PDB file of N, CA and C in Angstrom:
ATOM      1  N   MET A   1     -51.057  47.016  -4.230  1.00 52.00           N
ATOM      2  CA  MET A   1     -49.765  46.625  -3.738  1.00 52.00           C
ATOM      3  C   MET A   1     -49.255  47.683  -2.793  1.00 52.00           C
ATOM      4  N   SER A   2     -48.741  47.175  -1.733  1.00 57.00           N
ATOM      5  CA  SER A   2     -48.229  48.094  -0.730  1.00 57.00           C
ATOM      6  C   SER A   2     -46.733  48.229  -0.918  1.00 57.00           C
ATOM      7  N   THR A   3     -46.253  49.425  -0.877  1.00 68.00           N
ATOM      8  CA  THR A   3     -44.820  49.680  -1.020  1.00 68.00           C
ATOM      9  C   THR A   3     -44.217  50.124   0.292  1.00 68.00           C
ATOM     10  N   ASP A   4     -44.953  49.874   1.339  1.00 73.00           N
ATOM     11  CA  ASP A   4     -44.435  50.253   2.655  1.00 73.00           C
ATOM     12  C   ASP A   4     -43.318  49.280   3.043  1.00 73.00           C
ATOM     13  N   THR A   5     -42.177  49.808   3.313  1.00 71.00           N
ATOM     14  CA  THR A   5     -41.026  49.009   3.703  1.00 71.00           C
ATOM     15  C   THR A   5     -40.770  49.214   5.177  1.00 71.00           C
ATOM     16  N   THR A   6     -40.647  48.090   5.863  1.00 73.00           N
ATOM     17  CA  THR A   6     -40.364  48.175   7.295  1.00 73.00           C
ATOM     18  C   THR A   6     -38.860  48.019   7.491  1.00 73.00           C
ATOM     19  N   PRO A   7     -38.355  48.404   8.647  1.00 69.00           N
ATOM     20  CA  PRO A   7     -36.911  48.256   8.903  1.00 69.00           C
ATOM     21  C   PRO A   7     -36.446  46.798   8.822  1.00 69.00           C
ATOM     22  N   GLU A   8     -37.339  45.849   9.128  1.00 71.00           N
ATOM     23  CA  GLU A   8     -36.972  44.437   9.047  1.00 71.00           C
ATOM     24  C   GLU A   8     -36.785  43.976   7.604  1.00 71.00           C
ATOM     25  N   ASP A   9     -37.419  44.681   6.650  1.00 69.00           N
ATOM     26  CA  ASP A   9     -37.331  44.311   5.246  1.00 69.00           C
ATOM     27  C   ASP A   9     -36.029  44.772   4.596  1.00 69.00           C
ATOM     28  N   ILE A  10     -35.323  45.659   5.213  1.00 77.00           N
ATOM     29  CA  ILE A  10     -34.116  46.238   4.617  1.00 77.00           C
ATOM     30  C   ILE A  10     -32.907  45.363   4.959  1.00 77.00           C
ATOM     31  N   VAL A  11     -32.194  44.978   3.926  1.00 78.00           N
ATOM     32  CA  VAL A  11     -30.973  44.197   4.103  1.00 78.00           C
ATOM     33  C   VAL A  11     -29.806  45.154   3.920  1.00 78.00           C
ATOM     34  N   THR A  12     -28.991  45.209   4.927  1.00 86.00           N
ATOM     35  CA  THR A  12     -27.864  46.141   4.865  1.00 86.00           C
ATOM     36  C   THR A  12     -26.601  45.401   4.443  1.00 86.00           C
ATOM     37  N   LYS A  13     -25.607  46.180   4.085  1.00 86.00           N
ATOM     38  CA  LYS A  13     -24.313  45.628   3.708  1.00 86.00           C
ATOM     39  C   LYS A  13     -23.721  44.833   4.870  1.00 86.00           C
ATOM     40  N   ASP A  14     -23.848  45.350   6.073  1.00 86.00           N
ATOM     41  CA  ASP A  14     -23.329  44.649   7.252  1.00 86.00           C
ATOM     42  C   ASP A  14     -24.025  43.304   7.442  1.00 86.00           C
ATOM     43  N   MET A  15     -25.331  43.270   7.195  1.00 88.00           N
ATOM     44  CA  MET A  15     -26.074  42.023   7.347  1.00 88.00           C
ATOM     45  C   MET A  15     -25.597  40.994   6.315  1.00 88.00           C
ATOM     46  N   LEU A  16     -25.401  41.456   5.071  1.00 90.00           N
ATOM     47  CA  LEU A  16     -24.922  40.555   4.028  1.00 90.00           C
ATOM     48  C   LEU A  16     -23.523  40.041   4.347  1.00 90.00           C
ATOM     49  N   GLU A  17     -22.663  40.923   4.823  1.00 91.00           N
ATOM     50  CA  GLU A  17     -21.306  40.511   5.183  1.00 91.00           C
ATOM     51  C   GLU A  17     -21.325  39.492   6.318  1.00 91.00           C
ATOM     52  N   GLN A  18     -22.190  39.705   7.293  1.00 92.00           N
ATOM     53  CA  GLN A  18     -22.293  38.784   8.418  1.00 92.00           C
ATOM     54  C   GLN A  18     -22.769  37.411   7.936  1.00 92.00           C
ATOM     55  N   GLN A  19     -23.802  37.409   7.077  1.00 93.00           N
ATOM     56  CA  GLN A  19     -24.304  36.141   6.552  1.00 93.00           C
ATOM     57  C   GLN A  19     -23.240  35.438   5.699  1.00 93.00           C
ATOM     58  N   PHE A  20     -22.536  36.235   4.900  1.00 93.00           N
ATOM     59  CA  PHE A  20     -21.482  35.661   4.067  1.00 93.00           C
ATOM     60  C   PHE A  20     -20.370  35.072   4.935  1.00 93.00           C
ATOM     61  N   ASN A  21     -19.993  35.780   5.981  1.00 94.00           N
ATOM     62  CA  ASN A  21     -18.955  35.287   6.894  1.00 94.00           C
ATOM     63  C   ASN A  21     -19.403  34.012   7.607  1.00 94.00           C
ATOM     64  N   GLU A  22     -20.660  33.959   8.030  1.00 95.00           N
ATOM     65  CA  GLU A  22     -21.182  32.756   8.679  1.00 95.00           C
ATOM     66  C   GLU A  22     -21.168  31.573   7.709  1.00 95.00           C
ATOM     67  N   PHE A  23     -21.599  31.862   6.469  1.00 94.00           N
ATOM     68  CA  PHE A  23     -21.581  30.810   5.452  1.00 94.00           C
ATOM     69  C   PHE A  23     -20.148  30.338   5.197  1.00 94.00           C
ATOM     70  N   GLY A  24     -19.237  31.279   5.063  1.00 94.00           N
ATOM     71  CA  GLY A  24     -17.829  30.942   4.826  1.00 94.00           C
ATOM     72  C   GLY A  24     -17.255  30.117   5.961  1.00 94.00           C
ATOM     73  N   PHE A  25     -17.589  30.463   7.193  1.00 95.00           N
ATOM     74  CA  PHE A  25     -17.095  29.727   8.352  1.00 95.00           C
ATOM     75  C   PHE A  25     -17.648  28.301   8.358  1.00 95.00           C
ATOM     76  N   LYS A  26     -18.951  28.168   8.076  1.00 96.00           N
ATOM     77  CA  LYS A  26     -19.560  26.831   8.031  1.00 96.00           C
ATOM     78  C   LYS A  26     -18.947  25.992   6.906  1.00 96.00           C
ATOM     79  N   LEU A  27     -18.728  26.629   5.765  1.00 96.00           N
ATOM     80  CA  LEU A  27     -18.114  25.928   4.642  1.00 96.00           C
ATOM     81  C   LEU A  27     -16.698  25.487   5.010  1.00 96.00           C
ATOM     82  N   PHE A  28     -15.948  26.367   5.654  1.00 95.00           N
ATOM     83  CA  PHE A  28     -14.589  26.041   6.082  1.00 95.00           C
ATOM     84  C   PHE A  28     -14.598  24.867   7.055  1.00 95.00           C
ATOM     85  N   GLU A  29     -15.511  24.875   8.023  1.00 96.00           N
ATOM     86  CA  GLU A  29     -15.608  23.770   8.983  1.00 96.00           C
ATOM     87  C   GLU A  29     -15.934  22.457   8.275  1.00 96.00           C
ATOM     88  N   TYR A  30     -16.880  22.520   7.344  1.00 96.00           N
ATOM     89  CA  TYR A  30     -17.274  21.325   6.607  1.00 96.00           C
ATOM     90  C   TYR A  30     -16.091  20.771   5.805  1.00 96.00           C
ATOM     91  N   LEU A  31     -15.425  21.659   5.057  1.00 96.00           N
ATOM     92  CA  LEU A  31     -14.294  21.213   4.250  1.00 96.00           C
ATOM     93  C   LEU A  31     -13.158  20.694   5.117  1.00 96.00           C
ATOM     94  N   ASP A  32     -12.938  21.322   6.261  1.00 95.00           N
ATOM     95  CA  ASP A  32     -11.893  20.882   7.181  1.00 95.00           C
ATOM     96  C   ASP A  32     -12.183  19.461   7.670  1.00 95.00           C
ATOM     97  N   LYS A  33     -13.433  19.185   8.013  1.00 96.00           N
ATOM     98  CA  LYS A  33     -13.814  17.839   8.452  1.00 96.00           C
ATOM     99  C   LYS A  33     -13.626  16.832   7.322  1.00 96.00           C
ATOM    100  N   ARG A  34     -14.029  17.213   6.125  1.00 96.00           N
ATOM    101  CA  ARG A  34     -13.897  16.307   4.977  1.00 96.00           C
ATOM    102  C   ARG A  34     -12.427  16.003   4.691  1.00 96.00           C
ATOM    103  N   PHE A  35     -11.580  17.037   4.725  1.00 96.00           N
ATOM    104  CA  PHE A  35     -10.154  16.818   4.483  1.00 96.00           C
ATOM    105  C   PHE A  35      -9.543  15.951   5.574  1.00 96.00           C
ATOM    106  N   ASP A  36      -9.976  16.145   6.822  1.00 95.00           N
ATOM    107  CA  ASP A  36      -9.492  15.289   7.910  1.00 95.00           C
ATOM    108  C   ASP A  36      -9.869  13.832   7.650  1.00 95.00           C
ATOM    109  N   GLU A  37     -11.104  13.628   7.197  1.00 95.00           N
ATOM    110  CA  GLU A  37     -11.576  12.273   6.899  1.00 95.00           C
ATOM    111  C   GLU A  37     -10.768  11.658   5.754  1.00 95.00           C
ATOM    112  N   VAL A  38     -10.547  12.440   4.710  1.00 96.00           N
ATOM    113  CA  VAL A  38      -9.765  11.951   3.568  1.00 96.00           C
ATOM    114  C   VAL A  38      -8.339  11.632   4.012  1.00 96.00           C
ATOM    115  N   ASN A  39      -7.754  12.496   4.828  1.00 95.00           N
ATOM    116  CA  ASN A  39      -6.393  12.254   5.319  1.00 95.00           C
ATOM    117  C   ASN A  39      -6.321  10.985   6.164  1.00 95.00           C
ATOM    118  N   ARG A  40      -7.342  10.745   6.997  1.00 94.00           N
ATOM    119  CA  ARG A  40      -7.374   9.513   7.798  1.00 94.00           C
ATOM    120  C   ARG A  40      -7.438   8.285   6.889  1.00 94.00           C
ATOM    121  N   ARG A  41      -8.249   8.376   5.853  1.00 94.00           N
ATOM    122  CA  ARG A  41      -8.362   7.251   4.925  1.00 94.00           C
ATOM    123  C   ARG A  41      -7.046   7.017   4.193  1.00 94.00           C
ATOM    124  N   ILE A  42      -6.398   8.090   3.786  1.00 95.00           N
ATOM    125  CA  ILE A  42      -5.104   7.966   3.104  1.00 95.00           C
ATOM    126  C   ILE A  42      -4.072   7.365   4.052  1.00 95.00           C
ATOM    127  N   ASP A  43      -4.066   7.826   5.308  1.00 94.00           N
ATOM    128  CA  ASP A  43      -3.133   7.272   6.297  1.00 94.00           C
ATOM    129  C   ASP A  43      -3.372   5.777   6.480  1.00 94.00           C
ATOM    130  N   GLY A  44      -4.637   5.385   6.541  1.00 93.00           N
ATOM    131  CA  GLY A  44      -4.969   3.966   6.671  1.00 93.00           C
ATOM    132  C   GLY A  44      -4.499   3.171   5.463  1.00 93.00           C
ATOM    133  N   THR A  45      -4.670   3.748   4.286  1.00 95.00           N
ATOM    134  CA  THR A  45      -4.215   3.092   3.063  1.00 95.00           C
ATOM    135  C   THR A  45      -2.697   2.985   3.056  1.00 95.00           C
ATOM    136  N   ASP A  46      -2.013   4.040   3.501  1.00 94.00           N
ATOM    137  CA  ASP A  46      -0.549   4.004   3.588  1.00 94.00           C
ATOM    138  C   ASP A  46      -0.084   2.888   4.512  1.00 94.00           C
ATOM    139  N   GLU A  47      -0.751   2.742   5.651  1.00 94.00           N
ATOM    140  CA  GLU A  47      -0.378   1.686   6.600  1.00 94.00           C
ATOM    141  C   GLU A  47      -0.585   0.302   5.983  1.00 94.00           C
ATOM    142  N   LYS A  48      -1.703   0.127   5.291  1.00 95.00           N
ATOM    143  CA  LYS A  48      -1.973  -1.160   4.645  1.00 95.00           C
ATOM    144  C   LYS A  48      -0.931  -1.446   3.560  1.00 95.00           C
ATOM    145  N   PHE A  49      -0.593  -0.423   2.793  1.00 96.00           N
ATOM    146  CA  PHE A  49       0.405  -0.578   1.734  1.00 96.00           C
ATOM    147  C   PHE A  49       1.766  -0.934   2.329  1.00 96.00           C
ATOM    148  N   ASP A  50       2.136  -0.275   3.426  1.00 96.00           N
ATOM    149  CA  ASP A  50       3.411  -0.577   4.087  1.00 96.00           C
ATOM    150  C   ASP A  50       3.450  -2.024   4.573  1.00 96.00           C
ATOM    151  N   ARG A  51       2.342  -2.486   5.174  1.00 96.00           N
ATOM    152  CA  ARG A  51       2.286  -3.879   5.631  1.00 96.00           C
ATOM    153  C   ARG A  51       2.395  -4.845   4.457  1.00 96.00           C
ATOM    154  N   LEU A  52       1.714  -4.507   3.366  1.00 97.00           N
ATOM    155  CA  LEU A  52       1.764  -5.349   2.178  1.00 97.00           C
ATOM    156  C   LEU A  52       3.185  -5.419   1.624  1.00 97.00           C
ATOM    157  N   MET A  53       3.859  -4.282   1.557  1.00 98.00           N
ATOM    158  CA  MET A  53       5.231  -4.257   1.053  1.00 98.00           C
ATOM    159  C   MET A  53       6.167  -5.037   1.969  1.00 98.00           C
ATOM    160  N   THR A  54       5.976  -4.921   3.277  1.00 98.00           N
ATOM    161  CA  THR A  54       6.800  -5.665   4.229  1.00 98.00           C
ATOM    162  C   THR A  54       6.592  -7.165   4.053  1.00 98.00           C
ATOM    163  N   THR A  55       5.338  -7.570   3.902  1.00 98.00           N
ATOM    164  CA  THR A  55       5.025  -8.985   3.687  1.00 98.00           C
ATOM    165  C   THR A  55       5.630  -9.475   2.377  1.00 98.00           C
ATOM    166  N   LEU A  56       5.485  -8.675   1.335  1.00 98.00           N
ATOM    167  CA  LEU A  56       6.036  -9.049   0.031  1.00 98.00           C
ATOM    168  C   LEU A  56       7.558  -9.164   0.099  1.00 98.00           C
ATOM    169  N   ASP A  57       8.210  -8.223   0.770  1.00 98.00           N
ATOM    170  CA  ASP A  57       9.665  -8.293   0.931  1.00 98.00           C
ATOM    171  C   ASP A  57      10.078  -9.570   1.654  1.00 98.00           C
ATOM    172  N   ALA A  58       9.333  -9.936   2.693  1.00 98.00           N
ATOM    173  CA  ALA A  58       9.650 -11.157   3.444  1.00 98.00           C
ATOM    174  C   ALA A  58       9.501 -12.389   2.548  1.00 98.00           C
ATOM    175  N   PHE A  59       8.428 -12.445   1.758  1.00 98.00           N
ATOM    176  CA  PHE A  59       8.237 -13.579   0.855  1.00 98.00           C
ATOM    177  C   PHE A  59       9.345 -13.643  -0.198  1.00 98.00           C
ATOM    178  N   LEU A  60       9.709 -12.486  -0.741  1.00 98.00           N
ATOM    179  CA  LEU A  60      10.768 -12.474  -1.752  1.00 98.00           C
ATOM    180  C   LEU A  60      12.104 -12.911  -1.161  1.00 98.00           C
ATOM    181  N   LYS A  61      12.367 -12.520   0.072  1.00 98.00           N
ATOM    182  CA  LYS A  61      13.601 -12.934   0.738  1.00 98.00           C
ATOM    183  C   LYS A  61      13.604 -14.453   0.929  1.00 98.00           C
ATOM    184  N   ARG A  62      12.459 -14.990   1.375  1.00 98.00           N
ATOM    185  CA  ARG A  62      12.359 -16.443   1.545  1.00 98.00           C
ATOM    186  C   ARG A  62      12.527 -17.160   0.209  1.00 98.00           C
ATOM    187  N   LEU A  63      11.893 -16.621  -0.833  1.00 98.00           N
ATOM    188  CA  LEU A  63      11.996 -17.228  -2.156  1.00 98.00           C
ATOM    189  C   LEU A  63      13.437 -17.203  -2.649  1.00 98.00           C
ATOM    190  N   ASP A  64      14.126 -16.105  -2.431  1.00 98.00           N
ATOM    191  CA  ASP A  64      15.525 -15.998  -2.827  1.00 98.00           C
ATOM    192  C   ASP A  64      16.359 -17.052  -2.098  1.00 98.00           C
ATOM    193  N   GLY A  65      16.103 -17.217  -0.806  1.00 98.00           N
ATOM    194  CA  GLY A  65      16.815 -18.233  -0.029  1.00 98.00           C
ATOM    195  C   GLY A  65      16.544 -19.634  -0.544  1.00 98.00           C
ATOM    196  N   ILE A  66      15.293 -19.901  -0.877  1.00 98.00           N
ATOM    197  CA  ILE A  66      14.920 -21.221  -1.405  1.00 98.00           C
ATOM    198  C   ILE A  66      15.610 -21.474  -2.744  1.00 98.00           C
ATOM    199  N   GLU A  67      15.641 -20.446  -3.602  1.00 98.00           N
ATOM    200  CA  GLU A  67      16.301 -20.601  -4.901  1.00 98.00           C
ATOM    201  C   GLU A  67      17.791 -20.876  -4.732  1.00 98.00           C
ATOM    202  N   LYS A  68      18.431 -20.187  -3.804  1.00 98.00           N
ATOM    203  CA  LYS A  68      19.863 -20.419  -3.557  1.00 98.00           C
ATOM    204  C   LYS A  68      20.096 -21.825  -3.019  1.00 98.00           C
ATOM    205  N   GLU A  69      19.234 -22.266  -2.109  1.00 98.00           N
ATOM    206  CA  GLU A  69      19.347 -23.632  -1.580  1.00 98.00           C
ATOM    207  C   GLU A  69      19.172 -24.660  -2.692  1.00 98.00           C
ATOM    208  N   ASN A  70      18.209 -24.422  -3.582  1.00 98.00           N
ATOM    209  CA  ASN A  70      17.976 -25.353  -4.691  1.00 98.00           C
ATOM    210  C   ASN A  70      19.181 -25.411  -5.627  1.00 98.00           C
ATOM    211  N   GLN A  71      19.769 -24.259  -5.923  1.00 98.00           N
ATOM    212  CA  GLN A  71      20.955 -24.239  -6.779  1.00 98.00           C
ATOM    213  C   GLN A  71      22.100 -25.014  -6.125  1.00 98.00           C
ATOM    214  N   PHE A  72      22.304 -24.779  -4.841  1.00 98.00           N
ATOM    215  CA  PHE A  72      23.352 -25.492  -4.115  1.00 98.00           C
ATOM    216  C   PHE A  72      23.094 -26.990  -4.153  1.00 98.00           C
ATOM    217  N   ARG A  73      21.846 -27.364  -3.918  1.00 98.00           N
ATOM    218  CA  ARG A  73      21.470 -28.775  -3.906  1.00 98.00           C
ATOM    219  C   ARG A  73      21.688 -29.406  -5.284  1.00 98.00           C
ATOM    220  N   GLU A  74      21.328 -28.689  -6.350  1.00 98.00           N
ATOM    221  CA  GLU A  74      21.531 -29.213  -7.705  1.00 98.00           C
ATOM    222  C   GLU A  74      23.014 -29.451  -7.976  1.00 98.00           C
ATOM    223  N   HIS A  75      23.862 -28.504  -7.583  1.00 98.00           N
ATOM    224  CA  HIS A  75      25.305 -28.672  -7.776  1.00 98.00           C
ATOM    225  C   HIS A  75      25.825 -29.852  -6.954  1.00 98.00           C
ATOM    226  N   GLU A  76      25.323 -29.981  -5.743  1.00 98.00           N
ATOM    227  CA  GLU A  76      25.730 -31.085  -4.872  1.00 98.00           C
ATOM    228  C   GLU A  76      25.322 -32.426  -5.481  1.00 98.00           C
ATOM    229  N   ILE A  77      24.117 -32.505  -6.020  1.00 98.00           N
ATOM    230  CA  ILE A  77      23.636 -33.743  -6.648  1.00 98.00           C
ATOM    231  C   ILE A  77      24.489 -34.084  -7.869  1.00 98.00           C
ATOM    232  N   GLU A  78      24.802 -33.073  -8.680  1.00 97.00           N
ATOM    233  CA  GLU A  78      25.643 -33.311  -9.863  1.00 97.00           C
ATOM    234  C   GLU A  78      27.022 -33.829  -9.449  1.00 97.00           C
ATOM    235  N   ARG A  79      27.585 -33.267  -8.405  1.00 98.00           N
ATOM    236  CA  ARG A  79      28.891 -33.706  -7.909  1.00 98.00           C
ATOM    237  C   ARG A  79      28.815 -35.152  -7.423  1.00 98.00           C
ATOM    238  N   ILE A  80      27.756 -35.498  -6.699  1.00 97.00           N
ATOM    239  CA  ILE A  80      27.577 -36.867  -6.206  1.00 97.00           C
ATOM    240  C   ILE A  80      27.407 -37.832  -7.384  1.00 97.00           C
ATOM    241  N   LYS A  81      26.668 -37.407  -8.422  1.00 96.00           N
ATOM    242  CA  LYS A  81      26.504 -38.252  -9.612  1.00 96.00           C
ATOM    243  C   LYS A  81      27.860 -38.535 -10.263  1.00 96.00           C
ATOM    244  N   ARG A  82      28.685 -37.498 -10.370  1.00 96.00           N
ATOM    245  CA  ARG A  82      30.015 -37.684 -10.960  1.00 96.00           C
ATOM    246  C   ARG A  82      30.845 -38.663 -10.123  1.00 96.00           C
ATOM    247  N   TRP A  83      30.753 -38.566  -8.812  1.00 97.00           N
ATOM    248  CA  TRP A  83      31.481 -39.486  -7.935  1.00 97.00           C
ATOM    249  C   TRP A  83      31.012 -40.927  -8.163  1.00 97.00           C
ATOM    250  N   ILE A  84      29.686 -41.079  -8.209  1.00 96.00           N
ATOM    251  CA  ILE A  84      29.119 -42.422  -8.397  1.00 96.00           C
ATOM    252  C   ILE A  84      29.571 -43.002  -9.730  1.00 96.00           C
ATOM    253  N   GLU A  85      29.535 -42.174 -10.792  1.00 95.00           N
ATOM    254  CA  GLU A  85      29.963 -42.650 -12.110  1.00 95.00           C
ATOM    255  C   GLU A  85      31.451 -43.008 -12.099  1.00 95.00           C
ATOM    256  N   ALA A  86      32.253 -42.193 -11.426  1.00 96.00           N
ATOM    257  CA  ALA A  86      33.698 -42.485 -11.352  1.00 96.00           C
ATOM    258  C   ALA A  86      33.940 -43.786 -10.590  1.00 96.00           C
ATOM    259  N   ILE A  87      33.237 -43.971  -9.489  1.00 96.00           N
ATOM    260  CA  ILE A  87      33.375 -45.197  -8.697  1.00 96.00           C
ATOM    261  C   ILE A  87      32.912 -46.400  -9.513  1.00 96.00           C
ATOM    262  N   ALA A  88      31.803 -46.229 -10.247  1.00 95.00           N
ATOM    263  CA  ALA A  88      31.271 -47.329 -11.064  1.00 95.00           C
ATOM    264  C   ALA A  88      32.267 -47.718 -12.142  1.00 95.00           C
ATOM    265  N   GLN A  89      32.897 -46.737 -12.776  1.00 95.00           N
ATOM    266  CA  GLN A  89      33.879 -47.037 -13.820  1.00 95.00           C
ATOM    267  C   GLN A  89      35.089 -47.764 -13.236  1.00 95.00           C
ATOM    268  N   LYS A  90      35.569 -47.312 -12.101  1.00 96.00           N
ATOM    269  CA  LYS A  90      36.765 -47.907 -11.494  1.00 96.00           C
ATOM    270  C   LYS A  90      36.499 -49.320 -10.971  1.00 96.00           C
ATOM    271  N   THR A  91      35.260 -49.580 -10.577  1.00 95.00           N
ATOM    272  CA  THR A  91      34.926 -50.906 -10.037  1.00 95.00           C
ATOM    273  C   THR A  91      34.318 -51.820 -11.088  1.00 95.00           C
ATOM    274  N   GLY A  92      34.046 -51.256 -12.278  1.00 94.00           N
ATOM    275  CA  GLY A  92      33.486 -52.064 -13.351  1.00 94.00           C
ATOM    276  C   GLY A  92      31.996 -52.324 -13.206  1.00 94.00           C
ATOM    277  N   VAL A  93      31.317 -51.529 -12.429  1.00 93.00           N
ATOM    278  CA  VAL A  93      29.875 -51.695 -12.238  1.00 93.00           C
ATOM    279  C   VAL A  93      29.154 -50.878 -13.308  1.00 93.00           C
ATOM    280  N   LYS A  94      28.175 -51.539 -13.972  1.00 92.00           N
ATOM    281  CA  LYS A  94      27.387 -50.833 -14.985  1.00 92.00           C
ATOM    282  C   LYS A  94      26.167 -50.223 -14.308  1.00 92.00           C
ATOM    283  N   LEU A  95      25.995 -48.919 -14.524  1.00 90.00           N
ATOM    284  CA  LEU A  95      24.850 -48.209 -13.922  1.00 90.00           C
ATOM    285  C   LEU A  95      23.667 -48.218 -14.886  1.00 90.00           C
ATOM    286  N   GLU A  96      22.492 -48.424 -14.353  1.00 89.00           N
ATOM    287  CA  GLU A  96      21.269 -48.368 -15.163  1.00 89.00           C
ATOM    288  C   GLU A  96      20.445 -47.165 -14.706  1.00 89.00           C
ATOM    289  N   TYR A  97      19.966 -46.413 -15.662  1.00 82.00           N
ATOM    290  CA  TYR A  97      19.185 -45.204 -15.328  1.00 82.00           C
ATOM    291  C   TYR A  97      17.724 -45.414 -15.574  1.00 82.00           C
TER     292      TYR A  97
END
């Protein structure tokens, strides 16, 4: 076994620090890209959620309007029924249901 060490075989503190810094920089770049990608996906999800909520709000508003119209219509029908019954009683007409 040869124990001859050449200058190329020696790893210095500066060399290790340089390699560590290069690794750290590459890791930082990789993580930065990944976080950017995750943020883009979250932004896209936020936009979809906002559209969904807007659509849902519009449907609920329409449904509320329909329910109010139905209530009004039911009251109107009941009032008309009372009128018809009153007219039938006063004229002596028998109503059949």
